[in-house]
Structure formats: structure tokens, C-alpha cells
Coordinates of C-alpha atoms in Angstrom, one line a residue:
Chain A
M1 CA -46.1 42.0 2.7
Q2 CA -47.8 41.1 6.0
Q3 CA -49.0 44.7 6.3
I4 CA -50.4 44.7 2.7
M5 CA -52.2 41.4 3.2
L6 CA -53.8 42.3 6.5
S7 CA -54.8 45.8 5.4
A8 CA -56.3 44.2 2.2
F9 CA -58.3 41.9 4.4
L10 CA -59.7 44.9 6.4
L11 CA -60.4 46.7 3.2
A12 CA -62.2 43.8 1.7
F13 CA -64.4 43.5 4.8
C14 CA -65.2 47.2 4.7
V15 CA -66.0 47.0 0.9
W16 CA -68.4 44.2 1.7
V17 CA -70.2 45.8 4.6
D18 CA -70.1 49.5 3.5
L19 CA -69.1 50.2 -0.1
V20 CA -71.3 47.5 -1.8
P21 CA -74.5 48.7 0.0
L22 CA -73.6 52.3 -0.9
I23 CA -73.2 51.3 -4.6
K24 CA -76.5 49.3 -4.5
K25 CA -78.3 52.3 -3.0
K26 CA -76.7 54.6 -5.6
E27 CA -75.7 57.1 -2.9
K28 CA -73.6 59.1 -5.2
K29 CA -72.7 61.8 -2.7
A30 CA -71.5 59.3 -0.1
L31 CA -69.5 57.5 -2.8
W32 CA -67.7 60.7 -3.7
F33 CA -66.1 60.6 -0.3
A34 CA -66.0 56.8 0.2
I35 CA -64.1 55.7 -2.9
P36 CA -61.2 58.2 -2.5
S37 CA -61.0 57.3 1.2
Y38 CA -60.7 53.6 0.4
L39 CA -58.1 54.3 -2.3
I40 CA -56.0 56.5 0.1
Y41 CA -56.1 53.8 2.7
L42 CA -55.0 51.2 0.2
I43 CA -52.2 53.3 -1.2
L44 CA -50.8 54.3 2.2
N45 CA -50.8 50.8 3.4
I46 CA -49.0 49.6 0.3
L47 CA -46.4 52.3 0.8
V48 CA -46.0 51.3 4.5
G49 CA -45.9 47.6 3.6
L50 CA -43.2 48.2 1.0
N51 CA -41.2 50.1 3.6
V52 CA -41.2 53.3 1.4
K53 CA -39.6 56.1 3.5
T54 CA -42.0 59.0 3.7
A55 CA -41.7 62.2 5.7
G56 CA -44.0 61.7 8.7
L57 CA -47.2 63.8 8.6
N58 CA -46.4 65.0 12.1
Q59 CA -42.9 66.2 11.0
I60 CA -44.4 68.2 8.1
I61 CA -47.0 69.8 10.4
A62 CA -44.4 70.5 13.1
Q63 CA -42.2 72.3 10.5
L64 CA -45.2 74.3 9.3
V65 CA -46.2 75.3 12.8
K66 CA -42.6 76.1 13.8
S67 CA -42.1 78.4 10.8
A68 CA -45.5 80.0 11.2
M69 CA -45.1 80.7 14.9
K70 CA -41.3 81.3 14.7
L71 CA -40.6 78.6 17.3
E72 CA -37.1 77.1 17.7
Chain B
M1 CA -82.9 59.7 12.8
K2 CA -82.4 63.1 14.4
N3 CA -85.7 63.0 16.2
Q4 CA -84.4 60.8 19.0
K5 CA -82.9 63.3 21.4
V6 CA -80.0 62.2 23.6
P7 CA -80.2 63.2 27.3
G8 CA -77.6 65.8 28.5
K9 CA -76.3 63.5 31.2
K10 CA -75.1 60.9 28.7
I11 CA -73.4 63.6 26.6
T12 CA -71.6 64.6 29.8
A13 CA -70.4 61.0 30.1
I14 CA -69.1 61.1 26.5
I15 CA -67.3 64.4 27.1
A16 CA -65.8 63.1 30.4
L17 CA -64.5 59.9 28.8
Y18 CA -63.4 61.8 25.7
L19 CA -61.2 64.0 27.9
I20 CA -60.0 61.1 30.2
G21 CA -58.9 59.2 27.1
S22 CA -56.0 61.6 26.8
S23 CA -54.7 60.9 30.2
L24 CA -52.3 58.4 28.6
V25 CA -50.3 61.1 27.0
E26 CA -51.3 64.1 29.0
S27 CA -48.0 64.1 31.0
S28 CA -46.2 65.0 27.8
V29 CA -47.7 68.4 27.7
S30 CA -47.8 69.2 31.5
G31 CA -44.4 67.7 32.2
A32 CA -42.6 71.1 31.9
A33 CA -43.9 72.0 35.4
R34 CA -42.4 68.8 36.9
Q35 CA -43.8 68.2 40.5
D36 CA -46.3 71.1 40.1
S37 CA -47.8 69.6 36.9
W38 CA -50.8 68.4 38.9
F39 CA -51.5 72.1 39.8
C40 CA -51.3 73.0 36.1
V41 CA -53.9 70.3 35.3
L42 CA -56.1 71.8 38.0
L43 CA -55.6 75.3 36.7
A44 CA -56.3 74.2 33.1
T45 CA -59.5 72.5 34.3
G46 CA -60.7 75.9 35.6
L47 CA -59.7 77.7 32.4
A48 CA -61.4 75.0 30.4
L49 CA -64.7 76.2 31.9
L50 CA -64.1 79.5 30.0
L51 CA -63.7 77.5 26.8
A52 CA -66.9 75.7 27.6
W53 CA -68.6 79.1 28.1
L54 CA -67.3 80.2 24.6
Y55 CA -68.6 77.0 23.0
S56 CA -71.9 77.0 24.8
S57 CA -72.4 80.7 23.8
I58 CA -72.3 79.6 20.1
L59 CA -74.8 76.8 20.8
R60 CA -77.1 79.1 22.8
L61 CA -77.4 81.4 19.7
H62 CA -78.6 78.4 17.6
P63 CA -80.6 76.0 19.9
G64 CA -81.0 72.5 18.6
K65 CA -78.1 72.8 16.1
G66 CA -74.6 71.3 16.1
L67 CA -71.3 73.0 15.2
F68 CA -71.5 72.3 11.4
D69 CA -75.0 73.5 10.9
I70 CA -74.2 76.6 12.9
A71 CA -71.0 77.2 10.8
V72 CA -73.0 77.0 7.5
E73 CA -75.8 79.1 8.9
T74 CA -73.7 81.9 10.2
L75 CA -70.9 82.0 7.6
G76 CA -72.8 81.1 4.5
A77 CA -72.7 78.0 2.3
V78 CA -69.2 78.5 0.9
L79 CA -67.3 79.9 3.8
G80 CA -69.3 77.7 6.3
K81 CA -68.4 74.6 4.4
I82 CA -64.7 75.6 4.3
V83 CA -64.8 76.0 8.1
C84 CA -66.6 72.6 8.3
A85 CA -63.9 71.0 6.2
I86 CA -61.2 72.5 8.5
F87 CA -62.9 71.0 11.5
V88 CA -63.3 67.7 9.7
L89 CA -59.6 67.6 8.9
Y90 CA -58.8 68.5 12.6
A91 CA -61.1 65.6 13.8
V92 CA -59.6 63.1 11.4
Y93 CA -56.1 64.1 12.3
L94 CA -56.7 63.9 16.0
A95 CA -58.4 60.6 15.7
A96 CA -55.4 59.3 13.7
Q97 CA -53.1 60.6 16.4
V98 CA -55.1 58.9 19.2
I99 CA -55.5 55.6 17.3
R100 CA -51.7 55.5 16.7
V101 CA -50.9 56.3 20.3
F102 CA -53.2 53.5 21.5
E103 CA -51.9 51.1 19.0
E104 CA -48.3 51.9 20.2
F105 CA -49.5 51.5 23.8
V106 CA -51.0 48.1 23.3
H107 CA -48.1 47.1 21.2
L108 CA -45.5 48.2 23.7
V109 CA -47.1 47.0 27.0
N110 CA -49.2 44.0 26.0
L111 CA -48.7 42.6 22.6
P112 CA -45.1 43.4 21.5
Q113 CA -45.0 40.5 18.9
T114 CA -48.3 41.4 17.2
P115 CA -48.2 43.7 14.2
E116 CA -50.0 47.0 14.8
I117 CA -52.2 46.5 11.7
V118 CA -53.8 43.5 13.6
L119 CA -55.0 45.9 16.3
L120 CA -56.5 48.1 13.6
I121 CA -58.4 45.1 12.1
F122 CA -60.3 45.0 15.4
T123 CA -60.5 48.7 16.2
V124 CA -61.7 50.0 12.9
P125 CA -64.9 47.9 12.6
L126 CA -65.6 48.4 16.3
V127 CA -65.3 52.2 16.1
A128 CA -67.1 52.5 12.8
W129 CA -69.9 50.2 13.9
Q130 CA -70.3 52.2 17.1
V131 CA -70.6 55.5 15.2
R132 CA -73.0 54.0 12.6
S133 CA -75.2 52.9 15.6
G134 CA -75.8 56.5 16.4
L135 CA -75.1 59.0 19.1
N136 CA -77.6 57.5 21.5
N137 CA -75.7 54.2 21.4
M138 CA -72.4 55.9 21.9
A139 CA -73.9 57.8 24.8
N140 CA -75.3 54.6 26.4
V141 CA -71.9 52.9 26.2
S142 CA -70.2 56.0 27.7
A143 CA -72.7 56.2 30.5
F144 CA -72.0 52.5 31.3
L145 CA -68.2 52.9 31.1
L146 CA -67.7 56.2 33.0
P147 CA -68.6 54.8 36.5
L148 CA -66.2 51.8 35.8
Q149 CA -63.5 54.2 34.9
L150 CA -64.0 56.2 38.1
I151 CA -64.1 53.0 40.2
F152 CA -60.9 51.7 38.7
V153 CA -59.1 55.1 39.2
A154 CA -60.3 55.2 42.8
I155 CA -59.1 51.6 43.4
T156 CA -55.6 52.4 42.0
I157 CA -55.4 55.5 44.2
V158 CA -56.5 53.7 47.4
L159 CA -54.2 50.7 46.8
G160 CA -51.4 53.0 45.8
I161 CA -51.5 55.1 49.1
K162 CA -48.9 52.6 50.6
F163 CA -46.5 53.4 47.8
M164 CA -46.9 57.2 47.8
D165 CA -44.2 59.5 49.1
P166 CA -45.4 63.1 49.8
E167 CA -41.8 64.3 49.3
N168 CA -42.3 63.6 45.6
I169 CA -44.5 66.7 45.1
R170 CA -42.4 69.0 47.3
P171 CA -41.6 71.9 47.1
I172 CA -45.1 72.8 46.0
L173 CA -45.4 75.6 43.4
S174 CA -41.7 76.0 43.0
A175 CA -41.7 75.8 39.2
K176 CA -41.0 79.0 37.2
P177 CA -44.1 80.9 36.2
T178 CA -43.3 80.5 32.5
Q179 CA -43.0 76.7 32.9
M180 CA -46.3 76.7 34.8
L181 CA -48.0 78.8 32.1
K182 CA -46.6 76.6 29.3
A183 CA -47.8 73.4 31.0
T184 CA -51.2 74.9 31.9
L185 CA -51.8 76.1 28.3
G186 CA -50.6 72.7 27.0
V187 CA -53.2 70.8 29.1
L188 CA -55.9 73.4 28.1
A189 CA -55.3 72.7 24.5
L190 CA -54.8 68.9 24.9
P191 CA -57.3 67.6 25.9
Y192 CA -59.8 70.4 27.1
G193 CA -59.9 72.5 23.9
E194 CA -60.8 69.4 21.9
T195 CA -64.3 69.8 23.4
I196 CA -65.0 72.0 20.5
L197 CA -65.6 68.9 18.3
C198 CA -68.2 67.7 20.9
T199 CA -70.3 70.8 20.1
S200 CA -71.2 69.0 16.8
F201 CA -73.3 66.5 18.9
F202 CA -75.6 69.2 20.2
G203 CA -78.0 69.0 17.2
E204 CA -79.2 65.7 18.8
V205 CA -79.3 66.9 22.4
D206 CA -82.5 68.0 24.1
Q207 CA -82.9 71.7 23.6
K208 CA -84.2 72.2 27.1
E209 CA -80.8 71.3 28.6
S210 CA -78.1 73.9 29.1
P211 CA -75.0 73.2 26.8
F212 CA -72.8 74.9 29.3
K213 CA -73.9 72.6 32.2
I214 CA -73.4 69.5 30.0
M215 CA -69.9 70.5 29.0
A216 CA -68.9 71.9 32.4
F217 CA -69.9 68.7 34.2
G218 CA -68.0 66.6 31.7
I219 CA -64.9 68.8 32.1
L220 CA -65.1 68.8 35.9
I221 CA -65.4 65.0 36.1
A222 CA -62.5 64.6 33.7
G223 CA -60.6 67.3 35.5
A224 CA -61.0 65.4 38.8
V225 CA -59.8 62.2 37.3
L226 CA -56.8 63.8 35.5
V227 CA -55.7 65.7 38.6
M228 CA -56.0 62.6 40.8
A229 CA -54.2 60.4 38.3
R230 CA -51.5 63.0 37.9
L231 CA -51.0 63.3 41.7
R232 CA -51.0 59.5 42.0
N233 CA -48.3 59.2 39.3
L234 CA -46.2 61.9 40.9
L235 CA -46.6 60.6 44.4
I236 CA -45.7 57.1 43.5
L237 CA -42.9 57.6 40.9
G238 CA -41.7 61.2 41.5
S239 CA -41.5 63.9 38.8
A240 CA -38.1 62.8 37.4
T241 CA -39.3 59.2 36.9
V242 CA -42.6 60.3 35.4
Q243 CA -40.7 62.2 32.8
M244 CA -38.7 59.1 31.9
Y245 CA -41.8 56.9 31.1
L246 CA -43.9 57.1 27.9
F247 CA -47.0 56.0 29.7
P248 CA -46.6 57.0 33.4
S249 CA -50.1 56.1 34.5
Y250 CA -49.5 52.5 33.4
D251 CA -46.1 52.3 35.0
A252 CA -47.1 54.0 38.3
V253 CA -50.0 51.6 38.8
G254 CA -47.6 48.7 37.8
V255 CA -45.7 49.4 41.1
I256 CA -48.9 48.7 43.2
S257 CA -49.3 45.3 44.7
L258 CA -51.2 43.9 47.6
G259 CA -49.3 41.0 49.1
D260 CA -48.6 38.3 46.5
F261 CA -52.1 37.9 45.3
V262 CA -53.1 41.3 43.9
T263 CA -50.3 42.3 41.5
R264 CA -50.1 43.7 37.9
I265 CA -53.3 45.7 38.3
S266 CA -51.8 48.0 35.6
V267 CA -53.5 45.7 33.1
L268 CA -56.8 47.1 34.4
I269 CA -55.5 50.6 33.8
G270 CA -54.5 49.5 30.3
V271 CA -58.0 48.2 29.6
N272 CA -59.5 51.3 31.1
L273 CA -57.4 53.6 28.9
V274 CA -58.1 51.6 25.8
L275 CA -61.9 51.8 26.4
A276 CA -61.7 55.5 27.0
G277 CA -59.6 55.8 23.9
I278 CA -62.2 54.0 21.8
I279 CA -64.9 56.4 23.0
K280 CA -62.5 59.3 22.2
V281 CA -61.8 58.0 18.7
S282 CA -65.6 57.3 18.2
A283 CA -66.4 60.9 19.2
Y284 CA -63.8 62.3 16.7
L285 CA -65.2 60.0 14.0
Y286 CA -68.8 60.9 14.8
S287 CA -67.9 64.6 14.6
A288 CA -66.0 64.1 11.3
T289 CA -68.8 62.0 9.8
L290 CA -71.4 64.8 10.7
G291 CA -69.1 67.3 9.1
I292 CA -68.6 65.3 5.9
S293 CA -72.4 64.8 5.6
R294 CA -73.0 68.5 6.1
I295 CA -70.4 69.4 3.4
L296 CA -71.6 66.9 0.8
E297 CA -75.3 67.1 2.0
I298 CA -75.6 63.4 2.5
R299 CA -79.1 62.4 3.7
D300 CA -78.0 59.3 5.7
F301 CA -75.6 61.4 7.7
L302 CA -73.8 58.4 9.3
S303 CA -73.1 56.6 6.0
P304 CA -69.5 58.1 5.6
A305 CA -68.5 56.6 9.0
V306 CA -66.8 53.5 7.7
S307 CA -64.9 55.2 4.9
C308 CA -63.8 58.0 7.2
C309 CA -62.6 55.4 9.8
L310 CA -60.5 53.8 7.1
L311 CA -59.1 57.1 6.1
I312 CA -58.2 57.7 9.8
A313 CA -56.5 54.3 10.0
G314 CA -54.5 55.0 6.8
I315 CA -53.3 58.4 8.1
S316 CA -52.4 56.9 11.5
S317 CA -49.8 54.7 9.8
I318 CA -47.9 57.6 8.2
L319 CA -47.9 60.0 11.2
Y320 CA -44.4 59.2 12.5
S321 CA -41.8 56.5 12.3
N322 CA -41.6 55.8 16.1
I323 CA -43.4 56.6 19.3
L324 CA -40.6 58.8 20.6
D325 CA -41.0 61.2 17.6
G326 CA -44.8 61.0 18.2
M327 CA -44.4 62.1 21.8
K328 CA -42.1 64.9 20.9
F329 CA -44.8 66.2 18.5
I330 CA -47.4 66.3 21.3
T331 CA -45.6 69.3 22.8
I332 CA -46.1 71.2 19.5
M333 CA -49.8 70.4 19.3
P334 CA -51.0 73.2 21.6
Y335 CA -49.7 75.8 19.1
N336 CA -51.7 74.4 16.2
S337 CA -54.7 74.0 18.4
V338 CA -55.2 77.8 18.7
L339 CA -56.9 78.1 15.3
F340 CA -59.4 75.3 15.9
Q341 CA -60.1 75.8 19.6
I342 CA -60.2 79.6 19.9
L343 CA -60.0 81.5 16.6
L344 CA -62.6 79.7 14.5
P345 CA -65.1 79.4 17.4
A346 CA -64.7 83.1 18.2
V347 CA -65.3 83.9 14.5
I348 CA -68.4 81.8 14.4
L349 CA -69.7 83.4 17.7
I350 CA -69.1 86.9 16.5
A351 CA -70.6 86.2 13.1
G352 CA -73.6 84.6 14.8
K353 CA -74.1 87.6 17.1
L354 CA -73.8 90.1 14.2
K355 CA -76.3 88.1 12.2
K356 CA -78.7 87.9 15.1
K357 CA -78.4 91.6 15.7
A358 CA -79.1 92.3 12.0
A359 CA -82.1 90.0 12.1
G360 CA -83.7 92.0 15.0
G361 CA -82.0 90.5 18.0
K362 CA -84.6 88.0 19.1
K363 CA -83.8 86.5 22.5
W364 CA -84.0 82.8 23.1
P365 CA -86.1 81.4 26.0
E366 CA -84.3 81.7 29.4
K367 CA -84.3 78.0 30.1
N368 CA -82.1 77.4 27.0
R369 CA -79.3 79.5 28.6

């Protein structure tokens, strides 16, 4: 829960200093990237905060590289 | 915004700090050569100049342009933007990796009770703000920090002489050639090959300055620091002990004391490494931001910085479950770096040369070379 609260605090700060000005300026292209990024950040932190077990990104990449390069 | 050109010397400072920032984990890739790992770092520094030559060849073909502009210009809008997206993902991934390692470092050695997310609350706004302030600001910060880094490393070496044992690096060059090659290529990929992302800055660098000289000086400064730091660690701790520690630079300097009044100077190394790490993450973020702006054609090209930094922070939290897994993965990183550091730049260079030849083969002024 601590993780979710603190990440929400950081997210709120970034929304205030970055997202709101982008919306006010109607920078549609920047918003196309910003809104999904904010959502990804929020979802990942909720998952980590709730101790949901996920395969680490490094592990997935390592398996891909090992199978592509036939490493042991 | 792009009219204000950044002097080459300051870009050299960014590149040097960007490479020094990896010294925290560098031993993980060069460790295979044990007591000869310092020689592998030296060899990799020499080979890195070849990479700098490759990257500067791309920049020389398109003076005044950065990596992403060049990719779109040479490969066309669709393929060029796909290549840009690949580099953006690479930058985001590396930045997440570095943020996580530095988070773990601060958490393990200084603030073990503090949740890692608290460190992110301070790091994310700092890095994002630095990038939003522009390359010139980042370059000024780097130019200020680089001499401090060099002074601190020199102090730790001078104070550490008393604790060094030359037997720790003997017998010299006794490692197997395959181990030496593996360690050298590992250091070449991490950190030297990552210089490819710095080529995206060159759209804002004075065209009169030679890209090769800028990159080569940065690589040589960083190379000197990495070799000296590696030698210091080996001479103080010995290769077997260096392999046991997660952050050997910090632990080697922790041994140093001068009487009872100068002790625990490893804190300075910690601060040093974190500062270099912040510049490193900022450089990744700046590169990723430029790439995203190029792909989406955003006019205010630094506006995606904050959202990109949040994305990096999010990804950093799902990279691995513990630092030991993370360190194991660092040994795999050189393999996946081949695509980003050699193949794609080579494709861009060849495509650029062919396009130039087809256009009549105009030569650029000699001073740009």
C-alpha cells in the first residue's frame, strides 16, 4: 500500500506540472505519448504495490537473447 | 530552441560522465578476466575508438543532425521511424536498468530502511527537470561535475596506495584468451557502445567541431577513470574479493582510512557515482525524448521528458525481483547490444553512403571531418 500511495503522490505531482499544461496547450501529439505512459506507470506500481508476481522484464529478455543466440 | 549550439567540450564532459556512470557495475562484465580485467578495460577503451569512428562517420555524412533525424532521412519516414522507435526502447530500457541499479545501490549502502520508491520521488523530477532545461544545461552540469569526479577518483587512489598490494594483479596477462576476449567485448558493449545514444545530441552541437574528437576525448577520459578505478579495486581487494562484492568500487574505497580522522570516504564515492548516474540517466532520457518527438513530430521536442521519465521509473520496478538477478543479467547485456551498437549504426551508415552516392556524392567541407 505504501508503494501505491507514494507512486500516486509522484504521479499527482507530474500530472500537475506536466500533463495539465499539455492538456491546456492542446498538444495532442504529446498527449498521445504522455497519457499511456502515465497509465503504464500507475498500473505497474499498483501491481508492485499489491505484490503481484510478474516475470521480471530482464528474465524475459534474457530468455529471448539466449534462445536467439543459442547460449546456455 | 535548437539555435543555441552546445560547445563540443561540454558534450565531451557529458559522454565522459555517461560512461563513468557505469563504473558501479562494470566489474560484472569484465570480471571473467579476474586480475587481468584492468587490461581488458584498457583494450576495450582502444576498441571503443573504432566505435566512435563508426558513429562519427554517420554524423559526418549529415552535419548538424542527430541520430534520429539521420535515421529518418536515410531510411525513409516509415523504416526510419521504426529504427528510431528501436533506439527509443533501448534508451528507455537502459535508463530503467541504471535507475534500478542506483536505487539498489543507495538502498543497500546508505538507506536500507527507506523504500526504493522514495528515492524515485526525488530522482524522477530531478532528471526530468534537467532534461526539460535542455542540452546546454545538462552540458553545463556535466562540465562542472567532471573535474570533481576526477579529483575524487585521484584522491581515493592516492590515499589508497598504502592499502594496495601489487601481488593482487600478478601474474599479469595470465587469463585465458577466451576469457580476455569475453571481458573485453563485455566492457566494449557496456558502457562504451552505449555512446551510440549520445549521437542523438549532435543536432545541437556546433557543426565546426569534429564529432570523432568530441566522442574520442570523452571515451579516453572515461577510459582513464575506469582503468584506474579497476586497478585501484584490484590492488586493494584482490580479484577474488572484487568478484564477491556487488559494488567493488564502494567497498575498495571503504577500506581506506587516514589515521582516525579520515575514514569512510566511500561515502564520497557513493555521492560521486550517484551524480554520474544522474547524468547517465539524463542522457538516456534526453535521447529517448528526442526520439519520441521525432517519431510523433512534436514541435516542443522536450515536452515528452516527464512522461518518458515516469515510464522509465515504472519499467525499473519490474526489471527483476532482487539485485543478484539483476547483476546476473548484466553479463547477458553485451549480446543484445550488438543490434543497437553495431548492426543498426552500420545499416544507417551504409544507407547514408548509398544515398549520398546516388545524389551525386557531394563532399562536406574538410573542417567538418
